[in-house]
Amino acid sequence: MAVTVAPGPAAVPRRPTRNTARRFSPGRAVAWTYLGAIVLVTLFPFYWILRTALSNNYQLATNPSSPLPVGFTWGAFERVLGIASTAEAQAQGGSGATLDIAIYLRNSLIYASVQTALIVLLSAAAAYAFSRLHWRGRDLVFNILISALMVPSVFTLLPNFVLAKDLGLINTFAGLILPGGLFQAFALFFLRQFMLGLSTEVEEAAIIDGAGPLRIFFRIILPMTSAPIATVSLLMFVNAWNDYFWPLLIADDQSVQPLTLALGVFKQSSPQAAPDWAGLMAAALIAALPMLLLFLAFGKRIVNSIGFSGLK
Amino acid sequence: MRVRKAVALGAALTLTALVSACSSNSGSGSGSSTLNWWTWDDKQAAAYKVCATDFEKANPGVTVKITQYNVVDYFTKLTAGFVAGKAPDAFQNSVQFFPQYADQHQLLPLDDYIKKDKFDLSRFSVGVDSWKYTDGHQYGLPLDWAATGLYYNTDMLTKAGYTTKDVQSLNWNPDNGGTIGKMIAHLTLDTKGRRGDQPGFDKANIKTYGFGQLAAKDFLGQSTWSSFVSTTGWRLGNKANWPTQLNYNDPRLVKTMDWIRTLVAKGYAPKIGTFTNTVSDVDLLSSGKVAMETGGSWTASTYAKIPTVKVGIAPTVLGPDNKTRAVFSNSNGNTIWAGTKNPDLAWKWVSYMGSEACQTKASATGTFFPSIPASMDASAKALKAQGVDLSVFTDMLKNKELYPSPDFRNGAALQDAIEPLIEGYFGGQKNDSVFADMQAKTKTILTQK
């Protein structure tokens, strides 16, 4: 049954309000074109990664500039996820390397999250001490700690490695996590700057109410510092997740190796050998996926944190 | 409150996972019957799994664990292993690094085992001497051997009016390039379809280069200039093994390098840097960017699997005398770490890997050439059934056209010193005088302790 809608009262022509006016102007067109171009340039590499990941590795080079996957296959993803058999992987130009991705994912999660938790807890505690306690030589000690920011991490690799070896921490999570987790100059500096700005009156009120230093720290200071803590956590988590060289030195087998290391098998295996490009790209995508999810969930916060800290 | 509980639960779970992971790790790590073997070659890692399974069957209670790291990380990880006392029991080793490791006493001399087991080294046709050090000890067994050949795009060759027979006996000289020089010019195509030897050829807009990368920084020239200059009787070192200088300033090499520069200047071969290091020989040929190139024997089976491009293999060029062919060949070795807790077991595994039974099985996929002739024949046969003809390489071996790469000290330092100079030469920043510098540098580096 057709319903005819009775014409209503004569529609009042809507007066254009200032905010919704979308009149065409050359400036706006240029701005949009520019924005569009930037977005395209930014996203294109991701598309290219995906396109390569969905290609057959043997066919890939026969049509290197094809915008679509060459010889479409899910094979590369199957190789990375460890569900392709060695023979299948080799037939598609893979190495025959297989991965038990669940274990590596678990390791990466443990590594990144425990390290982040450690950094946040220890840096916040230290930052609180440096911002509140007064003692002779405090600034000197603080400056010495902060000068660690100027030491390139390559310099500390070997001493750390030898120390880890002497402590028997090679190939353990403790060895993996502790060197980066116990001290991060940046996190300390960053949190201290923020805590210096917190008013002491709240703490004094708490002291009158009978709160001790630990209680003040956990119940008052930490909640008040939650925004910068979130920033530091995100940055440190991303750092740890992407870390490659330290795990390479310290982790020997799949019981502790993080994902980044495991995916290294898809890199060029030997000089002059053709790398498994498709596998490498699929691996890169999968390794980046958790970061992508993190960004989707906390995008605003990450953008804020970059603006906040000036770090990427 | 609910959020806090969830967080607490999450933290508890993470910690449990951490603890259980740690404990499971320490349990398996101390087992004495696990034998670790490392390789940088992903394909060999897969190939030798077959041997590992057989070895485990023959030796109940023993587990062989094969680990692969890509070559960039491999030697870093190995060194870290030496320092930490956690290097693998046995591992694939490269001639470039072995003298250094032997000097550091990280390698177990195999002489006593060889004598005790009456292990016959003559079973290997190539590579045994490469693994003997200046102290007289044998530190490794050859795992494989490699040579180079000419790979060409069959369609492009036919279109240019050549038959596959024409490529089988090409000759070369540094003055006019010989028959291969003519062929390279004719195979080169500009974007308008004109050939390199036709009038109007536009060398600035090349569609297909007649030959692959010759102007490359590789200081040994294995898959670039070596097979050309070697036909003149030139050799890399002033001695077959442990040279005290490398002959970069020999007029024969200088002339060869000049020939390469003219080839590049005419647009017949890519300039240095036209393709990045990550672009492999396989990529170049299968994308149609080059019509012919020198490539390693280890890529023969890969070319055969490219679905849309037909690639043929020919032997490398004959020299100016039209009969000498000389190809640089190298062998990776299998060595045992001096710090292994199971030297006897490690030797058992290494010597098993050096047996005909294992080599034949592992090389069936054609990803490497075994050093044992009978295994090589079996491998060639298996590959022939898959349509890959390796006779070019086996003939070189039989005709004694291969010569082994020299063992030399300080390989890494040498590479670091020489490659920028070669790069500068091909990049046009340096002229022929660079070769005297290079030779002088090798003298200093090779005689350094």
PDB file of N, CA, C and O in Angstrom, chain B residues 152-159 162 164 291 309-312:
ATOM      1  N   TYR B 152      70.092 -16.271 -18.055  1.00  0.00           N
ATOM      2  CA  TYR B 152      69.543 -15.378 -19.083  1.00  0.00           C
ATOM      3  C   TYR B 152      68.051 -15.613 -19.262  1.00  0.00           C
ATOM      4  O   TYR B 152      67.523 -16.683 -18.991  1.00  0.00           O
ATOM      5  N   ASN B 153      67.382 -14.550 -19.735  1.00  0.00           N
ATOM      6  CA  ASN B 153      65.965 -14.612 -20.038  1.00  0.00           C
ATOM      7  C   ASN B 153      65.817 -15.217 -21.434  1.00  0.00           C
ATOM      8  O   ASN B 153      66.192 -14.602 -22.437  1.00  0.00           O
ATOM      9  N   THR B 154      65.281 -16.423 -21.498  1.00  0.00           N
ATOM     10  CA  THR B 154      65.250 -17.165 -22.769  1.00  0.00           C
ATOM     11  C   THR B 154      64.480 -16.419 -23.854  1.00  0.00           C
ATOM     12  O   THR B 154      64.907 -16.373 -25.003  1.00  0.00           O
ATOM     13  N   ASP B 155      63.341 -15.813 -23.480  1.00  0.00           N
ATOM     14  CA  ASP B 155      62.538 -15.107 -24.482  1.00  0.00           C
ATOM     15  C   ASP B 155      63.302 -13.935 -25.079  1.00  0.00           C
ATOM     16  O   ASP B 155      63.277 -13.705 -26.292  1.00  0.00           O
ATOM     17  N   MET B 156      63.961 -13.178 -24.211  1.00  0.00           N
ATOM     18  CA  MET B 156      64.695 -12.008 -24.700  1.00  0.00           C
ATOM     19  C   MET B 156      65.825 -12.419 -25.626  1.00  0.00           C
ATOM     20  O   MET B 156      66.120 -11.745 -26.608  1.00  0.00           O
ATOM     21  N   LEU B 157      66.443 -13.547 -25.286  1.00  0.00           N
ATOM     22  CA  LEU B 157      67.543 -14.052 -26.096  1.00  0.00           C
ATOM     23  C   LEU B 157      67.036 -14.432 -27.493  1.00  0.00           C
ATOM     24  O   LEU B 157      67.617 -14.047 -28.499  1.00  0.00           O
ATOM     25  N   THR B 158      65.908 -15.138 -27.519  1.00  0.00           N
ATOM     26  CA  THR B 158      65.343 -15.573 -28.793  1.00  0.00           C
ATOM     27  C   THR B 158      64.924 -14.359 -29.624  1.00  0.00           C
ATOM     28  O   THR B 158      65.171 -14.308 -30.829  1.00  0.00           O
ATOM     29  N   LYS B 159      64.275 -13.402 -28.969  1.00  0.00           N
ATOM     30  CA  LYS B 159      63.825 -12.211 -29.692  1.00  0.00           C
ATOM     31  C   LYS B 159      64.997 -11.448 -30.290  1.00  0.00           C
ATOM     32  O   LYS B 159      64.861 -10.793 -31.309  1.00  0.00           O
ATOM     33  N   TYR B 162      69.198 -14.815 -31.003  1.00  0.00           N
ATOM     34  CA  TYR B 162      70.202 -15.794 -30.582  1.00  0.00           C
ATOM     35  C   TYR B 162      69.527 -17.113 -30.241  1.00  0.00           C
ATOM     36  O   TYR B 162      68.342 -17.158 -29.918  1.00  0.00           O
ATOM     37  N   THR B 164      69.900 -20.679 -27.742  1.00  0.00           N
ATOM     38  CA  THR B 164      70.483 -20.985 -26.436  1.00  0.00           C
ATOM     39  C   THR B 164      71.878 -21.581 -26.599  1.00  0.00           C
ATOM     40  O   THR B 164      72.682 -21.553 -25.682  1.00  0.00           O
ATOM     41  N   ALA B 291      68.625  -8.683 -19.120  1.00  0.00           N
ATOM     42  CA  ALA B 291      68.393  -9.841 -19.981  1.00  0.00           C
ATOM     43  C   ALA B 291      69.298 -11.005 -19.594  1.00  0.00           C
ATOM     44  O   ALA B 291      68.975 -12.154 -19.826  1.00  0.00           O
ATOM     45  N   VAL B 309      58.472 -16.310 -16.225  1.00  0.00           N
ATOM     46  CA  VAL B 309      59.700 -16.006 -16.956  1.00  0.00           C
ATOM     47  C   VAL B 309      60.539 -17.277 -17.076  1.00  0.00           C
ATOM     48  O   VAL B 309      60.743 -17.978 -16.086  1.00  0.00           O
ATOM     49  N   LYS B 310      60.996 -17.554 -18.287  1.00  0.00           N
ATOM     50  CA  LYS B 310      61.813 -18.743 -18.472  1.00  0.00           C
ATOM     51  C   LYS B 310      63.284 -18.329 -18.437  1.00  0.00           C
ATOM     52  O   LYS B 310      63.714 -17.477 -19.196  1.00  0.00           O
ATOM     53  N   VAL B 311      64.017 -18.924 -17.509  1.00  0.00           N
ATOM     54  CA  VAL B 311      65.421 -18.549 -17.317  1.00  0.00           C
ATOM     55  C   VAL B 311      66.325 -19.716 -17.685  1.00  0.00           C
ATOM     56  O   VAL B 311      66.101 -20.836 -17.239  1.00  0.00           O
ATOM     57  N   GLY B 312      67.310 -19.444 -18.512  1.00  0.00           N
ATOM     58  CA  GLY B 312      68.271 -20.482 -18.900  1.00  0.00           C
ATOM     59  C   GLY B 312      69.594 -20.280 -18.176  1.00  0.00           C
ATOM     60  O   GLY B 312      69.885 -19.184 -17.694  1.00  0.00           O
TER      61      GLY B 312
END
